Amino acid sequence: MASRVPSPPCAAARSGWAVPMVSVRPARSGVARGRAVVCAVIFRPCIDIHKGKVKQIVGSTLRDSSNDGTALVTNFESDKPPAEFANIYKEDELIGGHVIMLGADPASQAAAMEALHAYPGGLQVGGGINLENAISYLNEGASHVIVTSYVFSEGKMNIERLKQLVDLVGKHRLVLDLSCRKKDGRYAIVTDRWQKFSDVFVDEPTLKHLAAYADEFLVHGVDVEGKRLGIDEELVELLGRYSPIPVTYAGGVSTMDDLERIKRAGNSRVDVTVGSALDIFGGDLPYKDVVLWHKEQNMVSQP
C-alpha cells in the first residue's frame, strides 16, 4: 500500500545549518526509515523580483540599460508582496524553490529578504550574489545562494572566484546557475544578463567538473524561457543523463504535458520550475494542479 507525502522522501535534512534545510537528491530508489523510497522529478517554485515587485519577464530581454533599444517584455506583474507567494509555497510544503533578484537595486533586495523571512530554509536566493553578501543572505534564511555573474562574466568562467565562494559558504550551500543557449549545436553558458555566449558548454565534462563545487545546478533554457512555447527537450535530456548532482530546469513550460515530457526526457532526474504559465502569475496553468502533480510523483511504499 502506498501513501503520498507532500515533500520528496529522498530529501534529507542536513545538520549544523543555521536554519532548517533540506536538499533534494537525484532520482533513485532506496530505503529510508524502514520503507522503500522511490524519488522522482519535483516542482520547484519561484519568485522573480524586478524593481521590488514580483514579476514574470522574458529573461532574454533584460538589460542593464535600455540604450540598445530593446524593450523589456513583462508577462506579469503582481500587486502582492513576495512574502505572500513564499507563504503559499510554505503551506504547500514545497522546498528548494528560488527567489531571483532581477537587478541589484535596494527595493529588490528588500523584497527578496521579505520572502526569505516568510519561509526560512525553504527558498534559495540569487541575483548579484558575491563574496561580500553571500553570508548575509544565508543568515536571513536562504537555504542556498545561487551564483551566476560572479563566476561567469564577460564570456568566461572565473574558477578562483568559485573556489573562494565554496570556501566561504560551503559546497552544500551553493547552487550554480548554468543557464544556456544553443550555439553551433551545443549549449553554451550565457553571461551578462544572458546576452553574451561564454566559452563554457553544458556537457558531461563540465557538469562533472562543476559538481565538485556545488550542491545543485539551476539551468534556464534561455531560448524558450518566459515564452510559454514548450520546453527544450534536448537540454532536459542532456541534464538528466549527465548531471551528477540535483538539477532544476526552467524554460517554456506551458501545459501539464510539458511536465510529463520533462519527467520522461530527464529520466525522472531533472526537477522543474514553472513561471509565467502558472495562474498565480497570470497564466493558464492552475498552480494547484502542478502542486498535485508534484505530490503524485513522490511515493513512499510500505515494505
mmCIF file of C-alpha atoms in Angstrom:
data_model
loop_
_atom_site.group_PDB
_atom_site.id
_atom_site.type_symbol
_atom_site.label_atom_id
_atom_site.label_comp_id
_atom_site.label_asym_id
_atom_site.label_seq_id
_atom_site.Cartn_x
_atom_site.Cartn_y
_atom_site.Cartn_z
ATOM 1 C CA MET A 1 0.000 0.000 0.000
ATOM 2 C CA ALA A 2 1.380 3.422 -0.919
ATOM 3 C CA SER A 3 0.852 6.744 0.799
ATOM 4 C CA ARG A 4 1.549 10.167 -0.642
ATOM 5 C CA VAL A 5 3.772 12.692 1.030
ATOM 6 C CA PRO A 6 3.956 16.431 0.376
ATOM 7 C CA SER A 7 7.725 16.702 0.096
ATOM 8 C CA PRO A 8 10.257 14.425 -1.601
ATOM 9 C CA PRO A 9 11.038 11.353 0.512
ATOM 10 C CA CYS A 10 14.615 11.460 -0.755
ATOM 11 C CA ALA A 11 15.084 14.935 0.718
ATOM 12 C CA ALA A 12 17.281 14.691 3.766
ATOM 13 C CA ALA A 13 17.689 17.305 6.481
ATOM 14 C CA ARG A 14 21.242 18.481 6.996
ATOM 15 C CA SER A 15 22.528 19.055 10.498
ATOM 16 C CA GLY A 16 24.583 22.026 11.549
ATOM 17 C CA TRP A 17 22.874 24.616 9.341
ATOM 18 C CA ALA A 18 21.756 27.971 10.648
ATOM 19 C CA VAL A 19 18.153 27.260 9.638
ATOM 20 C CA PRO A 20 16.275 24.004 8.975
ATOM 21 C CA MET A 21 17.234 22.927 5.463
ATOM 22 C CA VAL A 22 16.534 20.134 3.049
ATOM 23 C CA SER A 23 18.271 19.283 -0.186
ATOM 24 C CA VAL A 24 16.710 17.177 -2.898
ATOM 25 C CA ARG A 25 18.763 14.286 -4.207
ATOM 26 C CA PRO A 26 18.731 12.949 -7.760
ATOM 27 C CA ALA A 27 16.003 10.428 -8.531
ATOM 28 C CA ARG A 28 16.809 6.977 -7.263
ATOM 29 C CA SER A 29 15.358 4.091 -5.316
ATOM 30 C CA GLY A 30 16.446 3.225 -1.817
ATOM 31 C CA VAL A 31 15.344 2.588 1.730
ATOM 32 C CA ALA A 32 14.589 5.211 4.372
ATOM 33 C CA ARG A 33 13.223 4.633 7.859
ATOM 34 C CA GLY A 34 12.243 1.081 7.038
ATOM 35 C CA ARG A 35 10.257 1.983 3.932
ATOM 36 C CA ALA A 36 11.081 1.599 0.272
ATOM 37 C CA VAL A 37 11.551 5.005 -1.321
ATOM 38 C CA VAL A 38 11.008 5.994 -4.926
ATOM 39 C CA CYS A 39 12.123 9.526 -5.788
ATOM 40 C CA ALA A 40 11.054 11.433 -8.857
ATOM 41 C CA VAL A 41 11.041 14.815 -10.522
ATOM 42 C CA ILE A 42 9.647 17.567 -8.308
ATOM 43 C CA PHE A 43 8.238 21.048 -8.803
ATOM 44 C CA ARG A 44 10.487 23.884 -7.615
ATOM 45 C CA PRO A 45 8.538 27.153 -7.199
ATOM 46 C CA CYS A 46 9.953 30.585 -7.976
ATOM 47 C CA ILE A 47 9.637 34.236 -7.017
ATOM 48 C CA ASP A 48 11.214 36.588 -9.556
ATOM 49 C CA ILE A 49 11.687 40.158 -8.346
ATOM 50 C CA HIS A 50 12.289 43.213 -10.526
ATOM 51 C CA LYS A 51 12.484 46.702 -9.021
ATOM 52 C CA GLY A 52 10.924 45.418 -5.811
ATOM 53 C CA LYS A 53 7.904 43.806 -7.500
ATOM 54 C CA VAL A 54 7.091 40.157 -8.166
ATOM 55 C CA LYS A 55 7.185 39.829 -11.946
ATOM 56 C CA GLN A 56 7.473 37.311 -14.734
ATOM 57 C CA ILE A 57 9.532 38.611 -17.625
ATOM 58 C CA VAL A 58 11.185 37.195 -20.716
ATOM 59 C CA GLY A 59 14.678 36.964 -19.290
ATOM 60 C CA SER A 60 16.467 37.396 -22.606
ATOM 61 C CA THR A 61 15.004 40.934 -22.885
ATOM 62 C CA LEU A 62 16.525 42.080 -19.576
ATOM 63 C CA ARG A 63 19.315 44.639 -19.960
ATOM 64 C CA ASP A 64 21.475 46.737 -17.642
ATOM 65 C CA SER A 65 20.288 49.753 -19.610
ATOM 66 C CA SER A 66 17.750 50.485 -22.319
ATOM 67 C CA ASN A 67 20.239 52.205 -24.599
ATOM 68 C CA ASP A 68 20.275 49.352 -27.096
ATOM 69 C CA GLY A 69 16.624 49.934 -27.956
ATOM 70 C CA THR A 70 15.452 46.563 -26.660
ATOM 71 C CA ALA A 71 12.213 46.748 -24.693
ATOM 72 C CA LEU A 72 11.753 44.679 -21.543
ATOM 73 C CA VAL A 73 8.987 42.130 -22.109
ATOM 74 C CA THR A 74 6.933 41.683 -18.934
ATOM 75 C CA ASN A 75 4.466 38.792 -18.869
ATOM 76 C CA PHE A 76 3.097 39.565 -15.420
ATOM 77 C CA GLU A 77 3.441 42.000 -12.522
ATOM 78 C CA SER A 78 1.822 41.289 -9.158
ATOM 79 C CA ASP A 79 0.466 43.727 -6.619
ATOM 80 C CA LYS A 80 1.005 41.063 -3.941
ATOM 81 C CA PRO A 81 4.159 41.151 -1.792
ATOM 82 C CA PRO A 82 6.827 38.439 -2.163
ATOM 83 C CA ALA A 83 6.022 37.096 1.303
ATOM 84 C CA GLU A 84 2.545 36.114 0.144
ATOM 85 C CA PHE A 85 3.978 33.810 -2.525
ATOM 86 C CA ALA A 86 6.539 32.447 -0.062
ATOM 87 C CA ASN A 87 3.743 31.636 2.386
ATOM 88 C CA ILE A 88 1.818 29.783 -0.329
ATOM 89 C CA TYR A 89 4.861 27.619 -1.040
ATOM 90 C CA LYS A 90 5.389 27.054 2.673
ATOM 91 C CA GLU A 91 1.785 25.956 3.176
ATOM 92 C CA ASP A 92 2.112 23.510 0.272
ATOM 93 C CA GLU A 93 5.410 22.214 1.701
ATOM 94 C CA LEU A 94 7.316 22.937 -1.495
ATOM 95 C CA ILE A 95 11.058 23.050 -0.952
ATOM 96 C CA GLY A 96 14.070 24.071 -2.996
ATOM 97 C CA GLY A 97 12.362 26.932 -4.806
ATOM 98 C CA HIS A 98 14.229 30.088 -5.686
ATOM 99 C CA VAL A 99 13.973 33.840 -5.257
ATOM 100 C CA ILE A 100 15.727 35.674 -8.081
ATOM 101 C CA MET A 101 16.526 39.384 -7.937
ATOM 102 C CA LEU A 102 16.498 40.713 -11.496
ATOM 103 C CA GLY A 103 18.569 43.702 -10.514
ATOM 104 C CA ALA A 104 20.626 44.767 -7.503
ATOM 105 C CA ASP A 105 18.505 47.774 -6.513
ATOM 106 C CA PRO A 106 17.629 48.218 -2.809
ATOM 107 C CA ALA A 107 13.913 47.618 -3.436
ATOM 108 C CA SER A 108 14.591 44.193 -4.957
ATOM 109 C CA GLN A 109 16.986 43.267 -2.168
ATOM 110 C CA ALA A 110 14.411 44.212 0.468
ATOM 111 C CA ALA A 111 11.707 42.250 -1.355
ATOM 112 C CA ALA A 112 13.933 39.171 -1.502
ATOM 113 C CA MET A 113 14.629 39.418 2.231
ATOM 114 C CA GLU A 114 10.886 39.600 2.858
ATOM 115 C CA ALA A 115 10.365 36.310 1.021
ATOM 116 C CA LEU A 116 13.241 34.614 2.863
ATOM 117 C CA HIS A 117 11.882 35.728 6.232
ATOM 118 C CA ALA A 118 8.452 34.326 5.370
ATOM 119 C CA TYR A 119 9.840 30.878 4.526
ATOM 120 C CA PRO A 120 13.217 30.415 6.249
ATOM 121 C CA GLY A 121 15.081 27.401 4.939
ATOM 122 C CA GLY A 122 12.605 26.802 2.131
ATOM 123 C CA LEU A 123 13.984 29.059 -0.588
ATOM 124 C CA GLN A 124 17.244 29.639 -2.408
ATOM 125 C CA VAL A 125 18.243 33.159 -3.459
ATOM 126 C CA GLY A 126 20.100 34.504 -6.475
ATOM 127 C CA GLY A 127 20.892 37.736 -8.258
ATOM 128 C CA GLY A 128 24.077 39.673 -7.588
ATOM 129 C CA ILE A 129 25.448 37.127 -5.117
ATOM 130 C CA ASN A 130 29.150 37.589 -4.341
ATOM 131 C CA LEU A 131 31.727 37.139 -1.581
ATOM 132 C CA GLU A 132 30.564 40.275 0.205
ATOM 133 C CA ASN A 133 26.860 39.432 0.545
ATOM 134 C CA ALA A 134 26.510 35.632 0.326
ATOM 135 C CA ILE A 135 26.683 35.003 4.069
ATOM 136 C CA SER A 136 24.137 37.722 4.830
ATOM 137 C CA TYR A 137 21.510 36.070 2.620
ATOM 138 C CA LEU A 138 22.123 32.706 4.271
ATOM 139 C CA ASN A 139 21.786 34.331 7.684
ATOM 140 C CA GLU A 140 18.488 35.881 6.563
ATOM 141 C CA GLY A 141 17.035 32.437 5.866
ATOM 142 C CA ALA A 142 18.126 31.316 2.396
ATOM 143 C CA SER A 143 18.880 27.604 2.178
ATOM 144 C CA HIS A 144 21.385 28.215 -0.647
ATOM 145 C CA VAL A 145 22.820 31.087 -2.640
ATOM 146 C CA ILE A 146 22.578 30.875 -6.429
ATOM 147 C CA VAL A 147 25.596 32.194 -8.287
ATOM 148 C CA THR A 148 25.817 33.276 -11.899
ATOM 149 C CA SER A 149 27.530 36.511 -12.875
ATOM 150 C CA TYR A 150 30.113 36.438 -10.087
ATOM 151 C CA VAL A 151 31.562 33.237 -11.553
ATOM 152 C CA PHE A 152 30.511 33.591 -15.208
ATOM 153 C CA SER A 153 31.127 37.053 -16.645
ATOM 154 C CA GLU A 154 32.470 38.622 -19.820
ATOM 155 C CA GLY A 155 32.123 35.269 -21.527
ATOM 156 C CA LYS A 156 34.485 33.481 -19.145
ATOM 157 C CA MET A 157 34.359 31.291 -16.043
ATOM 158 C CA ASN A 158 36.357 32.522 -13.062
ATOM 159 C CA ILE A 159 37.251 29.326 -11.221
ATOM 160 C CA GLU A 160 39.152 31.188 -8.492
ATOM 161 C CA ARG A 161 36.043 33.145 -7.541
ATOM 162 C CA LEU A 162 34.084 29.905 -7.460
ATOM 163 C CA LYS A 163 36.627 28.311 -5.126
ATOM 164 C CA GLN A 164 36.511 31.354 -2.854
ATOM 165 C CA LEU A 165 32.725 31.109 -2.617
ATOM 166 C CA VAL A 166 32.931 27.422 -1.768
ATOM 167 C CA ASP A 167 35.481 28.191 0.948
ATOM 168 C CA LEU A 168 33.162 30.877 2.334
ATOM 169 C CA VAL A 169 29.719 29.238 2.324
ATOM 170 C CA GLY A 170 30.472 25.567 1.693
ATOM 171 C CA LYS A 171 29.634 23.422 -1.314
ATOM 172 C CA HIS A 172 26.383 22.325 0.363
ATOM 173 C CA ARG A 173 25.004 25.896 0.367
ATOM 174 C CA LEU A 174 25.885 26.784 -3.227
ATOM 175 C CA VAL A 175 23.813 26.479 -6.420
ATOM 176 C CA LEU A 176 25.414 27.206 -9.786
ATOM 177 C CA ASP A 177 23.220 28.783 -12.455
ATOM 178 C CA LEU A 178 24.283 27.266 -15.781
ATOM 179 C CA SER A 179 21.655 28.944 -17.952
ATOM 180 C CA CYS A 180 22.491 28.397 -21.587
ATOM 181 C CA ARG A 181 21.640 28.942 -25.246
ATOM 182 C CA LYS A 182 22.237 26.824 -28.312
ATOM 183 C CA LYS A 183 25.321 27.746 -30.336
ATOM 184 C CA ASP A 184 26.637 25.661 -33.220
ATOM 185 C CA GLY A 185 24.762 22.624 -31.972
ATOM 186 C CA ARG A 186 25.990 22.878 -28.357
ATOM 187 C CA TYR A 187 24.643 24.548 -25.224
ATOM 188 C CA ALA A 188 26.875 27.454 -24.232
ATOM 189 C CA ILE A 189 26.512 29.046 -20.795
ATOM 190 C CA VAL A 190 25.458 32.668 -21.287
ATOM 191 C CA THR A 191 26.617 35.610 -19.199
ATOM 192 C CA ASP A 192 25.878 39.314 -18.770
ATOM 193 C CA ARG A 193 22.093 39.028 -18.493
ATOM 194 C CA TRP A 194 22.103 36.123 -20.951
ATOM 195 C CA GLN A 195 23.390 38.322 -23.781
ATOM 196 C CA LYS A 196 26.939 37.003 -24.151
ATOM 197 C CA PHE A 197 27.969 33.461 -25.034
ATOM 198 C CA SER A 198 30.697 32.074 -22.796
ATOM 199 C CA ASP A 199 33.397 29.626 -23.777
ATOM 200 C CA VAL A 200 31.959 27.059 -21.330
ATOM 201 C CA PHE A 201 29.495 24.456 -22.614
ATOM 202 C CA VAL A 202 26.921 22.424 -20.710
ATOM 203 C CA ASP A 203 28.090 18.886 -21.377
ATOM 204 C CA GLU A 204 29.241 15.818 -19.464
ATOM 205 C CA PRO A 205 32.788 17.037 -18.630
ATOM 206 C CA THR A 206 31.581 20.475 -17.484
ATOM 207 C CA LEU A 207 28.783 19.086 -15.320
ATOM 208 C CA LYS A 208 31.116 16.555 -13.741
ATOM 209 C CA HIS A 209 33.778 19.193 -13.063
ATOM 210 C CA LEU A 210 31.441 21.820 -11.601
ATOM 211 C CA ALA A 211 29.582 19.275 -9.454
ATOM 212 C CA ALA A 212 32.626 19.305 -7.171
ATOM 213 C CA TYR A 213 31.842 22.931 -6.279
ATOM 214 C CA ALA A 214 28.043 22.986 -5.918
ATOM 215 C CA ASP A 215 25.149 21.247 -4.214
ATOM 216 C CA GLU A 216 22.807 21.773 -7.171
ATOM 217 C CA PHE A 217 22.576 23.238 -10.660
ATOM 218 C CA LEU A 218 19.871 25.604 -11.920
ATOM 219 C CA VAL A 219 19.556 25.729 -15.708
ATOM 220 C CA HIS A 220 17.314 28.074 -17.673
ATOM 221 C CA GLY A 221 16.766 27.146 -21.295
ATOM 222 C CA VAL A 222 17.207 30.749 -22.406
ATOM 223 C CA ASP A 223 15.951 30.202 -25.956
ATOM 224 C CA VAL A 224 12.495 29.243 -24.628
ATOM 225 C CA GLU A 225 12.409 30.856 -21.157
ATOM 226 C CA GLY A 226 9.372 33.039 -20.470
ATOM 227 C CA LYS A 227 7.811 32.376 -23.879
ATOM 228 C CA ARG A 228 5.438 29.514 -22.974
ATOM 229 C CA LEU A 229 6.198 27.821 -26.291
ATOM 230 C CA GLY A 230 7.237 24.432 -24.938
ATOM 231 C CA ILE A 231 10.343 23.059 -23.290
ATOM 232 C CA ASP A 232 13.846 22.462 -24.631
ATOM 233 C CA GLU A 233 13.590 18.688 -24.517
ATOM 234 C CA GLU A 234 17.111 18.113 -25.806
ATOM 235 C CA LEU A 235 18.563 20.174 -22.952
ATOM 236 C CA VAL A 236 16.459 18.335 -20.369
ATOM 237 C CA GLU A 237 17.666 15.003 -21.737
ATOM 238 C CA LEU A 238 21.285 16.154 -21.519
ATOM 239 C CA LEU A 239 20.851 17.248 -17.896
ATOM 240 C CA GLY A 240 19.119 14.037 -16.903
ATOM 241 C CA ARG A 241 21.826 11.933 -18.478
ATOM 242 C CA TYR A 242 24.949 13.719 -17.273
ATOM 243 C CA SER A 243 24.330 15.798 -14.132
ATOM 244 C CA PRO A 244 25.821 14.010 -11.097
ATOM 245 C CA ILE A 245 24.046 16.335 -8.632
ATOM 246 C CA PRO A 246 20.447 17.620 -8.363
ATOM 247 C CA VAL A 247 19.496 19.881 -11.257
ATOM 248 C CA THR A 248 16.469 22.078 -11.894
ATOM 249 C CA TYR A 249 15.337 23.038 -15.394
ATOM 250 C CA ALA A 250 13.353 26.191 -16.180
ATOM 251 C CA GLY A 251 12.010 27.376 -19.502
ATOM 252 C CA GLY A 252 8.972 27.091 -21.745
ATOM 253 C CA VAL A 253 6.620 25.017 -19.586
ATOM 254 C CA SER A 254 3.037 25.836 -20.567
ATOM 255 C CA THR A 255 0.976 22.664 -20.016
ATOM 256 C CA MET A 256 0.776 19.630 -17.753
ATOM 257 C CA ASP A 257 2.035 17.593 -20.708
ATOM 258 C CA ASP A 258 5.264 19.615 -20.581
ATOM 259 C CA LEU A 259 5.817 18.399 -17.017
ATOM 260 C CA GLU A 260 5.451 14.813 -18.176
ATOM 261 C CA ARG A 261 7.854 15.462 -21.052
ATOM 262 C CA ILE A 262 10.454 16.751 -18.593
ATOM 263 C CA LYS A 263 9.912 13.689 -16.449
ATOM 264 C CA ARG A 264 10.477 11.349 -19.411
ATOM 265 C CA ALA A 265 13.289 13.248 -21.126
ATOM 266 C CA GLY A 266 15.162 13.758 -17.863
ATOM 267 C CA ASN A 267 14.649 10.164 -16.735
ATOM 268 C CA SER A 268 12.981 11.474 -13.545
ATOM 269 C CA ARG A 269 16.270 13.109 -12.523
ATOM 270 C CA VAL A 270 15.541 16.713 -13.528
ATOM 271 C CA ASP A 271 13.367 18.945 -11.353
ATOM 272 C CA VAL A 272 11.255 21.688 -12.895
ATOM 273 C CA THR A 273 10.390 25.324 -12.326
ATOM 274 C CA VAL A 274 7.242 26.835 -13.825
ATOM 275 C CA GLY A 275 6.838 30.598 -14.018
ATOM 276 C CA SER A 276 4.771 32.618 -16.483
ATOM 277 C CA ALA A 277 2.416 29.754 -17.327
ATOM 278 C CA LEU A 278 1.018 29.481 -13.772
ATOM 279 C CA ASP A 279 -2.306 31.115 -12.983
ATOM 280 C CA ILE A 280 -0.776 32.746 -9.882
ATOM 281 C CA PHE A 281 1.465 34.614 -12.350
ATOM 282 C CA GLY A 282 -1.258 35.457 -14.852
ATOM 283 C CA GLY A 283 -1.033 32.278 -16.944
ATOM 284 C CA ASP A 284 -3.496 29.500 -17.737
ATOM 285 C CA LEU A 285 -1.885 26.568 -15.912
ATOM 286 C CA PRO A 286 -3.521 26.031 -12.495
ATOM 287 C CA TYR A 287 -0.946 26.199 -9.716
ATOM 288 C CA LYS A 288 -2.970 23.707 -7.655
ATOM 289 C CA ASP A 289 -2.771 21.155 -10.497
ATOM 290 C CA VAL A 290 1.014 21.475 -10.630
ATOM 291 C CA VAL A 291 1.252 21.015 -6.850
ATOM 292 C CA LEU A 292 -0.958 17.919 -7.062
ATOM 293 C CA TRP A 293 1.234 16.541 -9.869
ATOM 294 C CA HIS A 294 4.301 17.233 -7.721
ATOM 295 C CA LYS A 295 2.857 15.282 -4.807
ATOM 296 C CA GLU A 296 1.890 12.380 -7.037
ATOM 297 C CA GLN A 297 5.500 11.983 -8.185
ATOM 298 C CA ASN A 298 6.760 11.163 -4.726
ATOM 299 C CA MET A 299 5.510 7.940 -3.241
ATOM 300 C CA VAL A 300 6.513 6.116 -0.085
ATOM 301 C CA SER A 301 5.714 2.404 -0.301
ATOM 302 C CA GLN A 302 5.384 0.120 2.684
ATOM 303 C CA PRO A 303 7.760 -2.898 2.559
#
